[in-house]
PDB file of C-alpha atoms in Angstrom:
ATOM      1  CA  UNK Y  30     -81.922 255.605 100.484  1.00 41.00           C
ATOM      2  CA  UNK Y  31     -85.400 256.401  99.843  1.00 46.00           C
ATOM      3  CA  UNK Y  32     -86.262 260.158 100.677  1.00 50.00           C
ATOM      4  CA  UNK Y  33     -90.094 259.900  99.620  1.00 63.00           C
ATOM      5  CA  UNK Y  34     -92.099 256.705 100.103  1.00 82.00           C
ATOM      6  CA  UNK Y  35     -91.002 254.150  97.860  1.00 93.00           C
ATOM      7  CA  UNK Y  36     -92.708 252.517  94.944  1.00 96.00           C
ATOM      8  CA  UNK Y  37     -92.912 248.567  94.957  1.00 98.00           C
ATOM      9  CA  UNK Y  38     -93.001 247.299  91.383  1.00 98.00           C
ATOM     10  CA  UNK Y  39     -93.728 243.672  91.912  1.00 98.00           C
ATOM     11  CA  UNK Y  40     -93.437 241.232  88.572  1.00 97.00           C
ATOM     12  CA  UNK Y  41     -96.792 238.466  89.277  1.00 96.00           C
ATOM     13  CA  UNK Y  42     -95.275 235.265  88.301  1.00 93.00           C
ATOM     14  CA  UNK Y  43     -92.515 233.752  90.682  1.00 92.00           C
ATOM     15  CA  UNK Y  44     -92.556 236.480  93.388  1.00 96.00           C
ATOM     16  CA  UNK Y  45     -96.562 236.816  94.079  1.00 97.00           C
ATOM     17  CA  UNK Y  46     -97.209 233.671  92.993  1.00 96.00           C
ATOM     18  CA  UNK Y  47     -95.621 230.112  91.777  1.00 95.00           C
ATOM     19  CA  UNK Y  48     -98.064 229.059  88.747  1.00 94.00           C
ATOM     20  CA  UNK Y  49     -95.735 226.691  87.306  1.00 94.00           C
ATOM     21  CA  UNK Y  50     -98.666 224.181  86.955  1.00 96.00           C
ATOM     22  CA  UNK Y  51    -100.635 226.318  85.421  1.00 96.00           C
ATOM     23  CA  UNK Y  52     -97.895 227.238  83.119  1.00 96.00           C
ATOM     24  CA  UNK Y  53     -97.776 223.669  82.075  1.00 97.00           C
ATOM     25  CA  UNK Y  54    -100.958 222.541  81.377  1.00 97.00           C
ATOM     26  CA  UNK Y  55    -101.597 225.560  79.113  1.00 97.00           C
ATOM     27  CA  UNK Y  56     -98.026 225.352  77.668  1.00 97.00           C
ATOM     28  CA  UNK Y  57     -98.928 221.362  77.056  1.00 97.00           C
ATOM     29  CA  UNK Y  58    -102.767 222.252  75.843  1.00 97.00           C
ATOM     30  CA  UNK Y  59    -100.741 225.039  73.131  1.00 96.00           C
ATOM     31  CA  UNK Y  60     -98.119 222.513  72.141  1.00 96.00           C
ATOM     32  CA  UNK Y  61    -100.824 219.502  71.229  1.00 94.00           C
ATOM     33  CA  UNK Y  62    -103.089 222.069  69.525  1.00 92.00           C
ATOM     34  CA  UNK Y  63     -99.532 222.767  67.091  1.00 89.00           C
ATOM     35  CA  UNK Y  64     -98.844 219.398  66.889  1.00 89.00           C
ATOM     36  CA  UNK Y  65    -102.878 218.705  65.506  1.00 86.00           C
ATOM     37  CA  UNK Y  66    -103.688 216.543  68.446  1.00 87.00           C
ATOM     38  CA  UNK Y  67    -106.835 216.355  70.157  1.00 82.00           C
ATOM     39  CA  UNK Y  68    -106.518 215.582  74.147  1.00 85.00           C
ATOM     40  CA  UNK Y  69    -106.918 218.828  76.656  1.00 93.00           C
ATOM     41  CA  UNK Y  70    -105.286 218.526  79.746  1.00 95.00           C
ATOM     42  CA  UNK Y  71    -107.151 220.291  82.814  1.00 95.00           C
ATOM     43  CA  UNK Y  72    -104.735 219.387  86.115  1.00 95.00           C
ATOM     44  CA  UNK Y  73    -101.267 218.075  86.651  1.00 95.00           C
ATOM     45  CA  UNK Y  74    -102.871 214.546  86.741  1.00 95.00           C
ATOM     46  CA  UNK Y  75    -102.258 213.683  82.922  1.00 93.00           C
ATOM     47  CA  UNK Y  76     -98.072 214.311  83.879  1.00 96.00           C
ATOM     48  CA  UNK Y  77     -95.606 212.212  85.510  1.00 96.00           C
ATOM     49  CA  UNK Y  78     -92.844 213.343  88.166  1.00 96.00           C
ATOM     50  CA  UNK Y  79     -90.243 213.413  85.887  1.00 96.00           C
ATOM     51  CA  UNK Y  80     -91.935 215.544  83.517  1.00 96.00           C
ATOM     52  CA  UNK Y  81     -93.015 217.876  86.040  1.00 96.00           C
ATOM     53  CA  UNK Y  82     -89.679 218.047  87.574  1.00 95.00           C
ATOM     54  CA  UNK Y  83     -87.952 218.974  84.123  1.00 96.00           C
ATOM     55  CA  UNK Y  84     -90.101 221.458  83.472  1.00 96.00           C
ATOM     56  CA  UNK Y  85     -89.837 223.383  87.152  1.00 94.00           C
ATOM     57  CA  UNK Y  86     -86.043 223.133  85.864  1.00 92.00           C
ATOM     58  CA  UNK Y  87     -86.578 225.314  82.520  1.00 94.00           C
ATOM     59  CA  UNK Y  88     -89.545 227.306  83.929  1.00 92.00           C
ATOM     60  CA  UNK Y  89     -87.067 230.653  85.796  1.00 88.00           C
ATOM     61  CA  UNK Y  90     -85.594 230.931  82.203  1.00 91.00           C
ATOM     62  CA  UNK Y  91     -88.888 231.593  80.334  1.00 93.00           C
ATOM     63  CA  UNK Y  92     -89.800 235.340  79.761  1.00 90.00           C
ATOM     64  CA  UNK Y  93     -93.171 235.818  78.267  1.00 90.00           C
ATOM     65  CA  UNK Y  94     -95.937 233.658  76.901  1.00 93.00           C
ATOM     66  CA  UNK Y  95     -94.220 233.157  73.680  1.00 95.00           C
ATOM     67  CA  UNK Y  96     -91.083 231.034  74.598  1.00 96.00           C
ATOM     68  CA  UNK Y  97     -92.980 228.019  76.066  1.00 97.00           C
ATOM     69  CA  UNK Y  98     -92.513 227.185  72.190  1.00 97.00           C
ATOM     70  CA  UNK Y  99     -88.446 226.904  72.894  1.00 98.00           C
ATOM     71  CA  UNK Y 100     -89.050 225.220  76.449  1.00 98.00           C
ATOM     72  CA  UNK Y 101     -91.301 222.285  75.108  1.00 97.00           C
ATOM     73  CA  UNK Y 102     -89.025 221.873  71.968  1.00 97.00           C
ATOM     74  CA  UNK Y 103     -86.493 221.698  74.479  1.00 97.00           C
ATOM     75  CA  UNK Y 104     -88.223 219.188  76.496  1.00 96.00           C
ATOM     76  CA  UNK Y 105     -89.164 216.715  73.605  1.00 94.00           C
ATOM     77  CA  UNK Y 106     -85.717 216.606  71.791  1.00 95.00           C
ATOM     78  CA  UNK Y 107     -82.853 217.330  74.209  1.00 95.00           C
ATOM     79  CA  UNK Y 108     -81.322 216.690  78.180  1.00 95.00           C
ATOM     80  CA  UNK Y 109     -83.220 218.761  79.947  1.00 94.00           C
ATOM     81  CA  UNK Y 110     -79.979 218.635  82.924  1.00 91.00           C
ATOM     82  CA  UNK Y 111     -77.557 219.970  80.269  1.00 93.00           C
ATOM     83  CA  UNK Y 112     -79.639 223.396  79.474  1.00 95.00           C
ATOM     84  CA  UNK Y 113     -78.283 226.722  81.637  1.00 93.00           C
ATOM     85  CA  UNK Y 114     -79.362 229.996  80.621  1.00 91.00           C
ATOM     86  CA  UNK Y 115     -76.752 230.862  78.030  1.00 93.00           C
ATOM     87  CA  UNK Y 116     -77.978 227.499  76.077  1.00 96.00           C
ATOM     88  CA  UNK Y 117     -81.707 228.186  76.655  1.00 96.00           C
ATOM     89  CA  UNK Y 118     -81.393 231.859  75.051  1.00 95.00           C
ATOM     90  CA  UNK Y 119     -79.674 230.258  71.990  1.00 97.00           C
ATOM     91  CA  UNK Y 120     -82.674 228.157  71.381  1.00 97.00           C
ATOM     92  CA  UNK Y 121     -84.893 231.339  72.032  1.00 97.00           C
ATOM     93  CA  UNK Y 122     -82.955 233.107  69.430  1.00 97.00           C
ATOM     94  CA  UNK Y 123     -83.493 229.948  66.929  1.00 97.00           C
ATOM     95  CA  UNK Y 124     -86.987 229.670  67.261  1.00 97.00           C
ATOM     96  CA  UNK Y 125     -87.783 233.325  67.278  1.00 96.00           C
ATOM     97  CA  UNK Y 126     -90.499 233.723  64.812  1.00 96.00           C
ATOM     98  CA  UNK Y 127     -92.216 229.512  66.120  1.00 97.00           C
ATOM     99  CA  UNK Y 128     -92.023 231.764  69.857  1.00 96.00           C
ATOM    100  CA  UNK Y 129     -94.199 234.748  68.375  1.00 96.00           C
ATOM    101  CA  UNK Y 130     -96.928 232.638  66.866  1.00 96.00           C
ATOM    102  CA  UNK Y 131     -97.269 230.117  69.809  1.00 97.00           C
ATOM    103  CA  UNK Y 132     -98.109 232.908  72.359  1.00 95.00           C
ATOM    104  CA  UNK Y 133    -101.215 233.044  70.610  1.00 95.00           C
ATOM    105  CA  UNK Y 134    -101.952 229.477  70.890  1.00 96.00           C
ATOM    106  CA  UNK Y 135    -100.745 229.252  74.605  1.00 96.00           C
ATOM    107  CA  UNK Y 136    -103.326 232.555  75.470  1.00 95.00           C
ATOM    108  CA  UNK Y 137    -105.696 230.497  73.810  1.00 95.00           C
ATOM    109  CA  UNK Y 138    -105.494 227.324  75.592  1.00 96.00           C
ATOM    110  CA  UNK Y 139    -105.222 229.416  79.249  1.00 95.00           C
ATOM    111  CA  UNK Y 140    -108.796 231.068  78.208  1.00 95.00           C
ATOM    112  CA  UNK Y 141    -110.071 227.703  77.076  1.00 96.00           C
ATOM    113  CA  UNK Y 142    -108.651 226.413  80.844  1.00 96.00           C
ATOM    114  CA  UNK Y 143    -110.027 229.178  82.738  1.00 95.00           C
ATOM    115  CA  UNK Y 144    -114.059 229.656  80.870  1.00 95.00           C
ATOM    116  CA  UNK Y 145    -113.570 225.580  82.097  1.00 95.00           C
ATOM    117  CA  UNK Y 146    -113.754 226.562  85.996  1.00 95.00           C
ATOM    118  CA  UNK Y 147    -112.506 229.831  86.703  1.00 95.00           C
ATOM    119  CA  UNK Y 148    -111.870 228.047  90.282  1.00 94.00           C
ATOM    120  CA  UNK Y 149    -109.779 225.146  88.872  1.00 95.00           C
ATOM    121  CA  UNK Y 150    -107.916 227.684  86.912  1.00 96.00           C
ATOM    122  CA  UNK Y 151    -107.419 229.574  90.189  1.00 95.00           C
ATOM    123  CA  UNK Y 152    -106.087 226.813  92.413  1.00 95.00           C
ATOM    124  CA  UNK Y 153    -103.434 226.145  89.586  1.00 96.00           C
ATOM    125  CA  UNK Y 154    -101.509 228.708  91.042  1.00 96.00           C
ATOM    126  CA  UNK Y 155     -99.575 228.300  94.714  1.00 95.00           C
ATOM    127  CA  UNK Y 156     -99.750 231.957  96.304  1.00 96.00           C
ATOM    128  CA  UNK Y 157     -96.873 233.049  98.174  1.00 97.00           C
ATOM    129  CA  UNK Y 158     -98.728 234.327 101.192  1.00 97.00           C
ATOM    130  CA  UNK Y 159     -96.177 236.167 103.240  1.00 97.00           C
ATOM    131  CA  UNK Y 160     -96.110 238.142  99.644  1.00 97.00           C
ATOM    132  CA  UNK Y 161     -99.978 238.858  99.891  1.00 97.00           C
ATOM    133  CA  UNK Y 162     -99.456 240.385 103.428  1.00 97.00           C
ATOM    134  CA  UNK Y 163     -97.284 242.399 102.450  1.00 97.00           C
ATOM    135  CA  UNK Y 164     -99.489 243.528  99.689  1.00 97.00           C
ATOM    136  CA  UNK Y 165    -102.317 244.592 102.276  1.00 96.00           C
ATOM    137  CA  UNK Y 166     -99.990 246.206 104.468  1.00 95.00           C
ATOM    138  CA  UNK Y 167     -98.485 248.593 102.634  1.00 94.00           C
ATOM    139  CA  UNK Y 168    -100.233 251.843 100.843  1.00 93.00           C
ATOM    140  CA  UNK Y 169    -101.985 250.751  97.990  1.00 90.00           C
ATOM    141  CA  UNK Y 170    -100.876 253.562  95.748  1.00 91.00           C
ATOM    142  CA  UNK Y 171     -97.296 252.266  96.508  1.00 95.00           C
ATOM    143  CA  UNK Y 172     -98.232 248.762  95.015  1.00 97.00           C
ATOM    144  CA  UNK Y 173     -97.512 248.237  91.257  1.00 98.00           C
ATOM    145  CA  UNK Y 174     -97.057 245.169  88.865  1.00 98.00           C
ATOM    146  CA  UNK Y 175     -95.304 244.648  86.048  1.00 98.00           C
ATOM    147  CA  UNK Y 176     -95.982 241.569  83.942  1.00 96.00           C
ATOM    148  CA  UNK Y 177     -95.562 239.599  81.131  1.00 92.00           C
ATOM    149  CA  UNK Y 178     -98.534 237.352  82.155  1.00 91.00           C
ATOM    150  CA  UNK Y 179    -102.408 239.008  80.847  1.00 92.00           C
ATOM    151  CA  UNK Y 180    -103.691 241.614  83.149  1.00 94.00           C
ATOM    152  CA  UNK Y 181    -107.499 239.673  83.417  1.00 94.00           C
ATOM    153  CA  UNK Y 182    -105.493 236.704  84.811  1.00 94.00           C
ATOM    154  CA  UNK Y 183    -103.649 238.476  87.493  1.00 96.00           C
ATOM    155  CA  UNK Y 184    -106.760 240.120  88.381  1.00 96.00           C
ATOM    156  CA  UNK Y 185    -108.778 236.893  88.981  1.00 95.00           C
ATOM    157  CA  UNK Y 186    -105.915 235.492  90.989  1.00 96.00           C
ATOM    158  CA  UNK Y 187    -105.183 238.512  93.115  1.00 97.00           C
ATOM    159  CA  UNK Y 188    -109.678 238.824  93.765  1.00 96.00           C
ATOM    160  CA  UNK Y 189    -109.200 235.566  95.128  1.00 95.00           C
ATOM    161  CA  UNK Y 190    -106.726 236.978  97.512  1.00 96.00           C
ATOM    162  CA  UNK Y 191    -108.850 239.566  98.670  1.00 96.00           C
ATOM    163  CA  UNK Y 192    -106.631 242.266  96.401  1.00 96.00           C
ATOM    164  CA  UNK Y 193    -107.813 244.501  93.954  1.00 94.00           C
ATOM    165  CA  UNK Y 194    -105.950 247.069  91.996  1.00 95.00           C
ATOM    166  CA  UNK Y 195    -106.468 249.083  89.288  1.00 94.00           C
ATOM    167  CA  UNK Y 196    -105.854 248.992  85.733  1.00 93.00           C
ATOM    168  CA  UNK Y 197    -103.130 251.681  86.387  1.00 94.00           C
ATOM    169  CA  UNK Y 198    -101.660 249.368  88.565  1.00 97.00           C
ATOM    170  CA  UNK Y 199    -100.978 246.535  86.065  1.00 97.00           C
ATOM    171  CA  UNK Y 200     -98.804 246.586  83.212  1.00 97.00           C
ATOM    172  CA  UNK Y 201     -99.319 243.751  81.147  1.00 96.00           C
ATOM    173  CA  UNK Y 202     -97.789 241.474  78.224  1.00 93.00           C
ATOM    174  CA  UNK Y 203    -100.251 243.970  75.833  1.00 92.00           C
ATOM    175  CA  UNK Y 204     -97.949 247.057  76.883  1.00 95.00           C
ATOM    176  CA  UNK Y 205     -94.246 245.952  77.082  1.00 95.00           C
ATOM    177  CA  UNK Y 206     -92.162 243.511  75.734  1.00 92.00           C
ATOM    178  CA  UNK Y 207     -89.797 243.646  78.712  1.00 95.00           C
ATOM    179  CA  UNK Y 208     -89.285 245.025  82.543  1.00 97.00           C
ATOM    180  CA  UNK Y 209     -87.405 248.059  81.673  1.00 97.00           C
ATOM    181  CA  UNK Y 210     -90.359 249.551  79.790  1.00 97.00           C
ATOM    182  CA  UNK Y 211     -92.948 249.092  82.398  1.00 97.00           C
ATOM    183  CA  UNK Y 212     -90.071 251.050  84.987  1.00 98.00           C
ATOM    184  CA  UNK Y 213     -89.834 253.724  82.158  1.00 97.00           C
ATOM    185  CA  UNK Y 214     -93.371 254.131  82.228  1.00 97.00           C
ATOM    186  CA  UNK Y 215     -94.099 253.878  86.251  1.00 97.00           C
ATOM    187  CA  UNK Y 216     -91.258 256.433  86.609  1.00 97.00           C
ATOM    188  CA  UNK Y 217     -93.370 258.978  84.160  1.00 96.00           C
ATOM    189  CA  UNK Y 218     -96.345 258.718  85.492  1.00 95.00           C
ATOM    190  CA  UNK Y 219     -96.093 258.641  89.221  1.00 94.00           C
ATOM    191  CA  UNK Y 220     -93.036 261.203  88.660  1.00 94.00           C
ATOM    192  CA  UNK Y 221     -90.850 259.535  90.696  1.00 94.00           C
ATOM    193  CA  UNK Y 222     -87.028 258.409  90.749  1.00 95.00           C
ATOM    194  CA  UNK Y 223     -85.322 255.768  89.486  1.00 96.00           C
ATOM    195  CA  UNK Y 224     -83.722 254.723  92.918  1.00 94.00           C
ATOM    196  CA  UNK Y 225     -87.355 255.679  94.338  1.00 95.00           C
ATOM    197  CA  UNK Y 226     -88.592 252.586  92.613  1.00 97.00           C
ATOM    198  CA  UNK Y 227     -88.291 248.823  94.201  1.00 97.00           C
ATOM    199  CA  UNK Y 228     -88.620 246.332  91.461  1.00 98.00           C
ATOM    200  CA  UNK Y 229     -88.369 242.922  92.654  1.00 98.00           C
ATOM    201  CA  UNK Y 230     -88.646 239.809  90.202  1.00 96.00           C
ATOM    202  CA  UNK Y 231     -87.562 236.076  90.676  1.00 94.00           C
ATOM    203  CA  UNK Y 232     -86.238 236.124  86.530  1.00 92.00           C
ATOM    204  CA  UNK Y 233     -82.641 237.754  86.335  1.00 94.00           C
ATOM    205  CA  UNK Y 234     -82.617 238.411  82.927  1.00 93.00           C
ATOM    206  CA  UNK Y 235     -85.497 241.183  83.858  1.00 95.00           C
ATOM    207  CA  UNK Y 236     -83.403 242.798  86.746  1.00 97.00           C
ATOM    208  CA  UNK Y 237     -79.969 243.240  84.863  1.00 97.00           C
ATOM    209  CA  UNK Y 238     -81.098 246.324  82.662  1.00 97.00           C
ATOM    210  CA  UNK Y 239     -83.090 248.244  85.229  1.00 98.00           C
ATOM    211  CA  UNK Y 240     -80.029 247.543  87.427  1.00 98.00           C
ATOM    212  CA  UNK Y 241     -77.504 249.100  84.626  1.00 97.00           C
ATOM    213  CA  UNK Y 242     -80.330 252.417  84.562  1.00 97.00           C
ATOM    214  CA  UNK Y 243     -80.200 252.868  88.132  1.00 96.00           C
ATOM    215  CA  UNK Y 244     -83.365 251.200  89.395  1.00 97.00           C
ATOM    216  CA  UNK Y 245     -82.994 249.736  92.671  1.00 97.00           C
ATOM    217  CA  UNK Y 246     -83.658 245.784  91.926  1.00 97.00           C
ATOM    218  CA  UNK Y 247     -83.993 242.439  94.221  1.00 98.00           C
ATOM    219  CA  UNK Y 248     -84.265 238.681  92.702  1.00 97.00           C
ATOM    220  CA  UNK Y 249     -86.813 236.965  94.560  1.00 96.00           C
ATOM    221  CA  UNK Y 250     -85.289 233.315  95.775  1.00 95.00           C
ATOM    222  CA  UNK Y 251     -88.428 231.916  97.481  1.00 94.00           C
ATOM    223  CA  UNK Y 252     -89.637 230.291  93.899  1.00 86.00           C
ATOM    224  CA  UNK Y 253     -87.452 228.763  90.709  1.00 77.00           C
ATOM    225  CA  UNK Y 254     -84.164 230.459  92.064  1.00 83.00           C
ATOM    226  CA  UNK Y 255     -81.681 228.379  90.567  1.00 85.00           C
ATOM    227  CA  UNK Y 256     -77.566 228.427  91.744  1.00 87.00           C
ATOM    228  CA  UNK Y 257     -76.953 229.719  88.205  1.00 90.00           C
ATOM    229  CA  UNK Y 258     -79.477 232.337  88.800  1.00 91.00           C
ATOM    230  CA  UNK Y 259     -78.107 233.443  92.274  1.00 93.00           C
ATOM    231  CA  UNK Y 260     -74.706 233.852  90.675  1.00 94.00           C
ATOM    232  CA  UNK Y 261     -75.477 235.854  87.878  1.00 94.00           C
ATOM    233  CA  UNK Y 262     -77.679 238.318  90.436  1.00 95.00           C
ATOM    234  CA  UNK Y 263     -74.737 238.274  92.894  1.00 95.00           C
ATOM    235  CA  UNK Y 264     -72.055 238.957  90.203  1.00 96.00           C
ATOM    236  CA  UNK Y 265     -73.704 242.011  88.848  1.00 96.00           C
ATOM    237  CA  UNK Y 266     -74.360 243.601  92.139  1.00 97.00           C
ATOM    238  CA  UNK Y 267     -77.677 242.435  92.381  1.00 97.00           C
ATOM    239  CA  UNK Y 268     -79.084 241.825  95.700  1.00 96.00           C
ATOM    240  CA  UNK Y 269     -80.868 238.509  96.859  1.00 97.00           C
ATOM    241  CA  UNK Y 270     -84.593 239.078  98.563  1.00 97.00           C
ATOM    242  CA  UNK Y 271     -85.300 235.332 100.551  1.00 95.00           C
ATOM    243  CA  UNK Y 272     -88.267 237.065 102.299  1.00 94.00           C
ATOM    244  CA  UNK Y 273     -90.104 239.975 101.333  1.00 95.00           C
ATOM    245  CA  UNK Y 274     -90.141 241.725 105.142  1.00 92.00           C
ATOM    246  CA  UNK Y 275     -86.589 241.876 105.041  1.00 92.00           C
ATOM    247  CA  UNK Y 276     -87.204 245.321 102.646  1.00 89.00           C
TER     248      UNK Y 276
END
């Protein structure tokens, strides 16, 4: 299938890492600073089980910064149990404009987090180390991310890891406003083929276009990998990745 060495285009959130928690106490930190109140959460500590647990179920849908506005309105006025991803996109749609200006506050309250203890910050995130492996195995100038989380904070998680890449490397939130267009733009500049590409992400929504272009696409099922979200991947011919040596 692949005739020259493939390029992995890995997306950061749910297939190198699982930073849920993370996600939540700066999606918490954004919604209080809306909502004029004062407390600033710094660990998982301040939430209880059940509130964890409903947002690991609404976490997969989110795509971008932005919509942690829908998924906390969600969480404070309906079931949380009745939401798939047809309703959850009909809320995104509704709150549109509210989803723009909290990615500002949410950016905000993840640099207020971090400047806290860069190492805290850090150890908010779960890495998926089979993922990392294969990461230092491979050719470097094969490895590629695409994003919608900020470039500075997937540089910081992957030093941790012993991994640096460059700014080449990374295309962040500041560049696209979905998967497709960092593809597009990997494809130009390393002149290579659609099919030549491996783009693997653990959000469905972001695999259905490149899939329709001709990209060849895997969901990641080793983080939030719903039964909905298997379905959907399976029904449109995409294939299902449970560990990352079996490419």
């Amino acid at each position: 299938m692949y005739k020259n060495s493939p390029i992995y285009v890995l997306d950061f959130d749910g297939v190198i890492c699982d930073s849920t928690p993370e996600c939540m106490v700066s999606a918490w930190n954004a919604w209080n600073k809306n909502h004029k109140k004062e407390y600033f959460f710094e660990d998982l500590s301040h939430f209880s089980k059940k509130q964890i647990s409903e947002f690991r179920l609404l976490r997969p849908f989110v795509k971008g910064a932005g919509e942690y506005f829908t998924l906390m309105k969600i969480l404070e006025e309906q079931n949380v149990t009745s939401i798939n991803l047809l309703k959850y996109s009909e809320e995104v749609k509704k709150n549109k404009i509210k989803n723009i200006e909290f990615k500002k506050d949410f950016y905000f309250a993840r640099k207020k987090l971090r400047n806290l203890s860069e190492k805290k910050w850090v150890e908010l995130h779960y890495i998926y180390k089979p993922v990392i492996n294969f990461m230092k195995k491979i050719d470097k100038n094969s490895l590629c991310i695409a994003t919608l989380k900020d470039r500075e904070s997937v540089s910081l998680i992957l030093k941790a890891q012993g991994l640096e890449l460059s700014d080449s490397q990374i295309i962040d939130e500041s560049m696209i406003n979905n998967k497709l267009e960092a593809l597009n733009i990997y494809v130009k500049k390393l002149k290579k083929k659609k099919n030549e590409i491996i783009f693997i992400d653990d959000n469905v929504t972001h695999l259905l276009d490149p899939f329709k272009e001709g990209f060849s696409v895997f969901l990641s099922t080793w983080c939030n990998c719903s039964e909905e979200t298997r379905h959907i991947a399976l029904k449109s011919g995409i294939k299902l990745l449970n560990n990352i040596n079996e490419l």
